PDB file of C-alpha atoms in Angstrom:
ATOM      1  CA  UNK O 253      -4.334   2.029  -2.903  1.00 95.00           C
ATOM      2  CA  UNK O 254      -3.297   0.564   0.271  1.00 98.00           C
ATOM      3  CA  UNK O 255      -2.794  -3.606   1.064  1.00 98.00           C
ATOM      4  CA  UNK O 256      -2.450  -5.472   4.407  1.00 98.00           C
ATOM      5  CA  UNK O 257       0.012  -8.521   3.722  1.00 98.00           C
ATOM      6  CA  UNK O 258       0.264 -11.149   6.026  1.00 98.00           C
ATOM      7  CA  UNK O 259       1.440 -14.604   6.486  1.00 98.00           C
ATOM      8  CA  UNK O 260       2.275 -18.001   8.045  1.00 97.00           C
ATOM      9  CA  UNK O 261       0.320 -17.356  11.390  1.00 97.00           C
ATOM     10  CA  UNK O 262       0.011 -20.791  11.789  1.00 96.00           C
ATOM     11  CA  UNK O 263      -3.414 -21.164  13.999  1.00 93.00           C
ATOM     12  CA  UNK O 264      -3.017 -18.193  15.873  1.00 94.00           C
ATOM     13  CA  UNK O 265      -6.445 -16.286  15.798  1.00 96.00           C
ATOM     14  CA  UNK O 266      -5.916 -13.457  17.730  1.00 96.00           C
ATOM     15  CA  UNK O 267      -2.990 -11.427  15.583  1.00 96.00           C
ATOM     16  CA  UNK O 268      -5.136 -12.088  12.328  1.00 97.00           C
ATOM     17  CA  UNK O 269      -8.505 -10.535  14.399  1.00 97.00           C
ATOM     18  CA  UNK O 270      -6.828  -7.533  15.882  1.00 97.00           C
ATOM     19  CA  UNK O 271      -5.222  -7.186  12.342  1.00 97.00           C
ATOM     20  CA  UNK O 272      -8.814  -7.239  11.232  1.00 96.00           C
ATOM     21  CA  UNK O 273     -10.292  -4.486  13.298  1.00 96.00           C
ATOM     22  CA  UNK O 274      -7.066  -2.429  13.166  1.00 97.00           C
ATOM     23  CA  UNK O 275      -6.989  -2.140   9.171  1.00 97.00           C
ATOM     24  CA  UNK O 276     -10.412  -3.971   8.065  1.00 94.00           C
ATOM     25  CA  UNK O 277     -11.946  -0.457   6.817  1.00 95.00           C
ATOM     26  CA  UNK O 278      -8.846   1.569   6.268  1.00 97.00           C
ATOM     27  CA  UNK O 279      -7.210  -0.685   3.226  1.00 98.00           C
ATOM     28  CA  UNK O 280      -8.563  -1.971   0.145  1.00 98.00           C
ATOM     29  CA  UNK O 281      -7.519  -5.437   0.554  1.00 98.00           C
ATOM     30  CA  UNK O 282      -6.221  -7.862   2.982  1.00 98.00           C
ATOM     31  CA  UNK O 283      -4.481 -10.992   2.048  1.00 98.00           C
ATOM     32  CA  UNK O 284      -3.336 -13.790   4.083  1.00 98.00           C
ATOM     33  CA  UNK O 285      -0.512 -15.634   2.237  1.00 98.00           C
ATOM     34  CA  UNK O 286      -1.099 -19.120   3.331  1.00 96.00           C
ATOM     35  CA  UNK O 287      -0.404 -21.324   6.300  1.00 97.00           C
ATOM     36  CA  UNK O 288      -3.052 -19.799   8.411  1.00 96.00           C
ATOM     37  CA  UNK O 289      -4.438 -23.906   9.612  1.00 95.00           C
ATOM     38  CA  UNK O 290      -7.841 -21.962   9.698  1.00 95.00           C
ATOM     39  CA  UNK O 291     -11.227 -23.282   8.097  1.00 93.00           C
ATOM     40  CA  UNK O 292     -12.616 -20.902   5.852  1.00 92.00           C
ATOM     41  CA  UNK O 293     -15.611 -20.038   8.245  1.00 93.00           C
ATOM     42  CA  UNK O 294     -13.135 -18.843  11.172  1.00 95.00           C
ATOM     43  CA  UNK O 295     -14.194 -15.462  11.696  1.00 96.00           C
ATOM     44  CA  UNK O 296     -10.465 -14.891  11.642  1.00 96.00           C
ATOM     45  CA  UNK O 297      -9.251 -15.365   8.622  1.00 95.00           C
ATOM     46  CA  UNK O 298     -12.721 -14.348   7.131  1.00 95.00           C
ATOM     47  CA  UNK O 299     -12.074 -11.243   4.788  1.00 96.00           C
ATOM     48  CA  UNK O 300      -8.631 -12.194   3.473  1.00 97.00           C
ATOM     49  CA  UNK O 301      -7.916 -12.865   0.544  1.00 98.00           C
ATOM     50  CA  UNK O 302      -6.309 -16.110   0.933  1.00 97.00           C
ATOM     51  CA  UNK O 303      -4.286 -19.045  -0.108  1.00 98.00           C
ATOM     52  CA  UNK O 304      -3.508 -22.601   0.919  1.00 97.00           C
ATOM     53  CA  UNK O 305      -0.131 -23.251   2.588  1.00 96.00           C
ATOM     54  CA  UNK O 306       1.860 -26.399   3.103  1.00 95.00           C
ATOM     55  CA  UNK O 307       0.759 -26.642   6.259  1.00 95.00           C
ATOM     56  CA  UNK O 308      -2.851 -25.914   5.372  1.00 93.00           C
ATOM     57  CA  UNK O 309      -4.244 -29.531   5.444  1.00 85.00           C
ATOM     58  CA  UNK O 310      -7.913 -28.890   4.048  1.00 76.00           C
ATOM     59  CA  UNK O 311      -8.879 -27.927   0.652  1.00 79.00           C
ATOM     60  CA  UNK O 312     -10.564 -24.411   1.674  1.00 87.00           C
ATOM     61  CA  UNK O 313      -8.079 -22.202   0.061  1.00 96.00           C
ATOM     62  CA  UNK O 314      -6.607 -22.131  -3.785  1.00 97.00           C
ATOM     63  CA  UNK O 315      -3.106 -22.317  -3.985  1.00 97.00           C
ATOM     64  CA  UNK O 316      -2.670 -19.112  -6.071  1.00 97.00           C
ATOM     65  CA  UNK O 317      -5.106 -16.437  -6.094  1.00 98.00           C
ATOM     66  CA  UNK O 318      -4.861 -13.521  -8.815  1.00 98.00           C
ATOM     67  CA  UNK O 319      -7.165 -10.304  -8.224  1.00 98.00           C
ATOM     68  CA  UNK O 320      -6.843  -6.443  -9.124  1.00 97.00           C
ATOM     69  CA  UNK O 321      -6.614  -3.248  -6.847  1.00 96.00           C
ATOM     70  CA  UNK O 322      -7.353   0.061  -8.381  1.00 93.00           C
ATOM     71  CA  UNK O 323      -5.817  -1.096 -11.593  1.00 92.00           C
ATOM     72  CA  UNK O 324      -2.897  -3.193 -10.140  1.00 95.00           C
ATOM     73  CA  UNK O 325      -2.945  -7.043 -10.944  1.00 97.00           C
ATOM     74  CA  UNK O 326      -1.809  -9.256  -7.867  1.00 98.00           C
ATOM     75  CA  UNK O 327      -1.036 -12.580  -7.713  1.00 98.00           C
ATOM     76  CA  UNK O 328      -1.106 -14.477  -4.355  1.00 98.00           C
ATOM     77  CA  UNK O 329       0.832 -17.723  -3.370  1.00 98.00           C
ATOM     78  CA  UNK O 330       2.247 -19.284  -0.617  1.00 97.00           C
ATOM     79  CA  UNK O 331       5.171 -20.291  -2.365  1.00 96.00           C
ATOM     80  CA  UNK O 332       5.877 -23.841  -1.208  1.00 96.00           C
ATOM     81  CA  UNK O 333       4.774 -25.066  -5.058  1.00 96.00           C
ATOM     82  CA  UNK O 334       6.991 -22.442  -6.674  1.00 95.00           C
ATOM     83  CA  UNK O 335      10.335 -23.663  -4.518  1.00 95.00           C
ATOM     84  CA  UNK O 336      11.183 -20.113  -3.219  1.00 94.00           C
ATOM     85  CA  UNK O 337      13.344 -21.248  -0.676  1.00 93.00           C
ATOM     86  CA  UNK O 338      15.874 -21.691  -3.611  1.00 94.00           C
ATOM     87  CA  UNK O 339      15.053 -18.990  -6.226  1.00 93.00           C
ATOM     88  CA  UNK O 340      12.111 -16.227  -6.921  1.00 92.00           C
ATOM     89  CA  UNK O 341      12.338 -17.455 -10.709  1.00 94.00           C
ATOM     90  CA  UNK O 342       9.482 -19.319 -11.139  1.00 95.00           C
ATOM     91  CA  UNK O 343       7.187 -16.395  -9.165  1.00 94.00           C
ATOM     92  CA  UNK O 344       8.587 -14.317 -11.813  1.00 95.00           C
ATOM     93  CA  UNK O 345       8.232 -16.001 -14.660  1.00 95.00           C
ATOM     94  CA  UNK O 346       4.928 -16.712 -12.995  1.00 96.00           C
ATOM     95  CA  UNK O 347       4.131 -13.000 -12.406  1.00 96.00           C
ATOM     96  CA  UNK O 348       5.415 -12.658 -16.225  1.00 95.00           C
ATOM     97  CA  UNK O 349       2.785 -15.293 -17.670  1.00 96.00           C
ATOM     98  CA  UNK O 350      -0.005 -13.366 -15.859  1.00 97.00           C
ATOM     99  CA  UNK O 351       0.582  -9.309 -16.136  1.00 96.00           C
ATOM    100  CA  UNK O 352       1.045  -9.470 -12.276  1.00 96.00           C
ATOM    101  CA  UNK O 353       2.156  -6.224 -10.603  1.00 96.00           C
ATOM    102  CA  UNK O 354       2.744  -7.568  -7.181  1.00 97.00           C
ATOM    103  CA  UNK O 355       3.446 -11.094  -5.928  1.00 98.00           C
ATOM    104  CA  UNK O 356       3.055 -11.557  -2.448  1.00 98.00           C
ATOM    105  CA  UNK O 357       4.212 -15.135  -0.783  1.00 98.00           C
ATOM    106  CA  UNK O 358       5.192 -16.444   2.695  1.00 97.00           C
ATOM    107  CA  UNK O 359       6.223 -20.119   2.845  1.00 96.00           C
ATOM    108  CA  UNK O 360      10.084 -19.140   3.993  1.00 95.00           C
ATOM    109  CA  UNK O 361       8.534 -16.961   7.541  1.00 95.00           C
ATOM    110  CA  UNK O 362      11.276 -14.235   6.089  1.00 94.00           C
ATOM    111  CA  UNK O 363      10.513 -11.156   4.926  1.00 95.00           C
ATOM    112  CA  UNK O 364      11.420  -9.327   2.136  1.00 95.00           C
ATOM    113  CA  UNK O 365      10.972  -6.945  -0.925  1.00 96.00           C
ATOM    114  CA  UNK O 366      12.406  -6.535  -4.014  1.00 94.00           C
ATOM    115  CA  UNK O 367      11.465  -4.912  -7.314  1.00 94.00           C
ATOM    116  CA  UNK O 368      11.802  -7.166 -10.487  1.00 90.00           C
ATOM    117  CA  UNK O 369      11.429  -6.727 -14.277  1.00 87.00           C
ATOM    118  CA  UNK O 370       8.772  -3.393 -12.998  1.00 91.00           C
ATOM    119  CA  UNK O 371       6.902  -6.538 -10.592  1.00 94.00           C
ATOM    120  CA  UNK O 372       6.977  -6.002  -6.726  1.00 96.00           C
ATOM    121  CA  UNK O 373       8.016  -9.311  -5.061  1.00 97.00           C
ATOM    122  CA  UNK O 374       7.151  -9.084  -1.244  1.00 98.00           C
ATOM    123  CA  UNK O 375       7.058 -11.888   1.725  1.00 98.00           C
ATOM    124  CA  UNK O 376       5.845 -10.040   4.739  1.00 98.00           C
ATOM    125  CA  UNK O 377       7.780 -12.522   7.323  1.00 96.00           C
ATOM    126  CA  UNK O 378       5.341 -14.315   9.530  1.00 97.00           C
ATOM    127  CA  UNK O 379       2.836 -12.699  12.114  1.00 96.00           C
ATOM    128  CA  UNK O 380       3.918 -15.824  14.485  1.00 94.00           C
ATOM    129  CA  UNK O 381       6.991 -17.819  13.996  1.00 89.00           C
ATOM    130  CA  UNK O 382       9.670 -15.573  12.328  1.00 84.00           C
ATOM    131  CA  UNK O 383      12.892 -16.609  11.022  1.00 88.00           C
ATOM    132  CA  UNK O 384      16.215 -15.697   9.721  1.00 82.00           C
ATOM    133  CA  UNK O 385      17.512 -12.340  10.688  1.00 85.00           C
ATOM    134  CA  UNK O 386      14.556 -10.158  11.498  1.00 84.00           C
ATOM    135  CA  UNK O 387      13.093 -11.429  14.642  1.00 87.00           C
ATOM    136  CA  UNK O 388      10.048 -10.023  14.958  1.00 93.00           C
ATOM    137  CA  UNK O 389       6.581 -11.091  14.188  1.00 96.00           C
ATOM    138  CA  UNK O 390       6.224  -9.082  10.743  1.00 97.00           C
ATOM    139  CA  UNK O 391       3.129  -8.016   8.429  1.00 98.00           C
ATOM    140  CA  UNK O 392       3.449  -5.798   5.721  1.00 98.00           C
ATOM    141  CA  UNK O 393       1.527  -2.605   4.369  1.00 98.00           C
ATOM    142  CA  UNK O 394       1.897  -1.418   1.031  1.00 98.00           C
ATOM    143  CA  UNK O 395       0.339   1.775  -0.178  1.00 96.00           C
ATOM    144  CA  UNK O 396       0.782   3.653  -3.644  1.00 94.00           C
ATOM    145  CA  UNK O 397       2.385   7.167  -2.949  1.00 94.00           C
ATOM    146  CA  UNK O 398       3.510   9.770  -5.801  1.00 93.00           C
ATOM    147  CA  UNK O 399       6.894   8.115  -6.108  1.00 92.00           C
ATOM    148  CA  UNK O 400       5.641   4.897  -6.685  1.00 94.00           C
ATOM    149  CA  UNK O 401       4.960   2.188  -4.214  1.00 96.00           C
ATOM    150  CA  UNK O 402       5.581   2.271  -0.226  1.00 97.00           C
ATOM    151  CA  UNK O 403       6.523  -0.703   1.491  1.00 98.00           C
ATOM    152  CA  UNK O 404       5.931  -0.924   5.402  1.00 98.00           C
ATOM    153  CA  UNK O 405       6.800  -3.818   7.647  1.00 97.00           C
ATOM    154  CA  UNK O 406       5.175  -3.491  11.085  1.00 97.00           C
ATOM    155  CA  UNK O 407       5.665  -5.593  13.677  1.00 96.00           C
ATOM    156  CA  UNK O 408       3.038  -7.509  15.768  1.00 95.00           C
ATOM    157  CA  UNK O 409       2.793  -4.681  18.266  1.00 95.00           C
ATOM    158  CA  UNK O 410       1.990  -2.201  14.752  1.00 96.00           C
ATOM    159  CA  UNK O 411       5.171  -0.842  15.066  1.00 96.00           C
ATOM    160  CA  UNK O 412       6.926  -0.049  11.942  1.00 96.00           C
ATOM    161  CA  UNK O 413      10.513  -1.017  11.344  1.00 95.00           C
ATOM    162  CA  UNK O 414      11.701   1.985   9.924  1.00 92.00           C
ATOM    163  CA  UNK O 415      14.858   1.043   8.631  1.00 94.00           C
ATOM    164  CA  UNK O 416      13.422  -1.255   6.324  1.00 93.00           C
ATOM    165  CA  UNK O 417      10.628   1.120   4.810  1.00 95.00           C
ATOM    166  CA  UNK O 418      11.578   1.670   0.934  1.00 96.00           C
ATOM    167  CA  UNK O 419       9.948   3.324  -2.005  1.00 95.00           C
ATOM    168  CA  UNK O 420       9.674   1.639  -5.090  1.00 94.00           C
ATOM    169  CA  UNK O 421       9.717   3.231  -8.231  1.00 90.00           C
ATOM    170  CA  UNK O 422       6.443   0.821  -9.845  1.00 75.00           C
ATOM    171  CA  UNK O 423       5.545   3.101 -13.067  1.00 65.00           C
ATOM    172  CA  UNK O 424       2.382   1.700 -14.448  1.00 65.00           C
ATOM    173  CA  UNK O 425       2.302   1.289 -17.973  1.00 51.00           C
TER     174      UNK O 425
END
């Protein structure tokens, strides 16, 4: 199993379309984790799996999107609605409520990963406007491995930031 993650790219076509002919055949699923201020027929953002973001004015997306990948359940959000700039309780109480394996968000442009109650939490950063202390435009790729699950951030030049590659020990029930 092997995701694309990406987020808040905020009208910028080009990153998500290069993303798109870079990974489009070599993952299982590509999600866009809101804030993309695309239509749904841009060519762009077309073969995401994608939500709406605050900053997604139409009512082309769903706010939360909850689909399965060779067995894992993942739920999708921007995570504007669930207040994560304050605490990643409600996604996981959220993730709780619906047998979710991963959660994947964007909302705060900051990336991160951390493993809770046996559910992967993950904000890939943004592919445009990052903030806080990793300044580089970030998407993530997360792939199942023997140990459990690999986490990737690569930067917008498909780079990976190696020091922040981890392994995390998912078991599947």
């Amino acid at each position: 199993m092997k995701l694309l993650v990406v987020s808040d790219s905020h009208h910028e076509r080009d990153c998500l379309l290069r993303l798109k002919e870079k990974y489009e055949n070599k993952v299982d699923a590509m999600i866009h984790c809101g804030d993309s201020e695309l239509e749904k027929s841009d060519p762009a953002i077309s073969g995401f799996h994608t939500v709406r973001g605050n900053c997604d004015f139409g009512a082309d997306f769903p706010n939360d999107i909850v689909f399965e990948v060779e067995n894992y359940r993942i739920l999708v959000t921007h995570g504007h609605l669930y207040n994560i700039k304050m605490t990643l309780m409600n996604l996981r109480y959220r993730a709780r409520e619906l047998d979710a394996d991963f959660v994947f968000f964007g909302h705060s442009h900051e990336l991160g990963a951390e493993l809770i109650d046996q559910t992967l939490i993950l904000n890939p950063g943004s592919i445009s406007l990052p903030r806080g202390q990793i300044r580089e435009k970030t998407y993530a790729l997360i792939e199942s491995v023997p140990e459990g699950i690999c986490v990737k951030f690569m930067d917008d030049q498909d780079q990976e930031l190696v020091e922040l590659t981890q392994i995390f020990p998912l078991v599947k029930a």
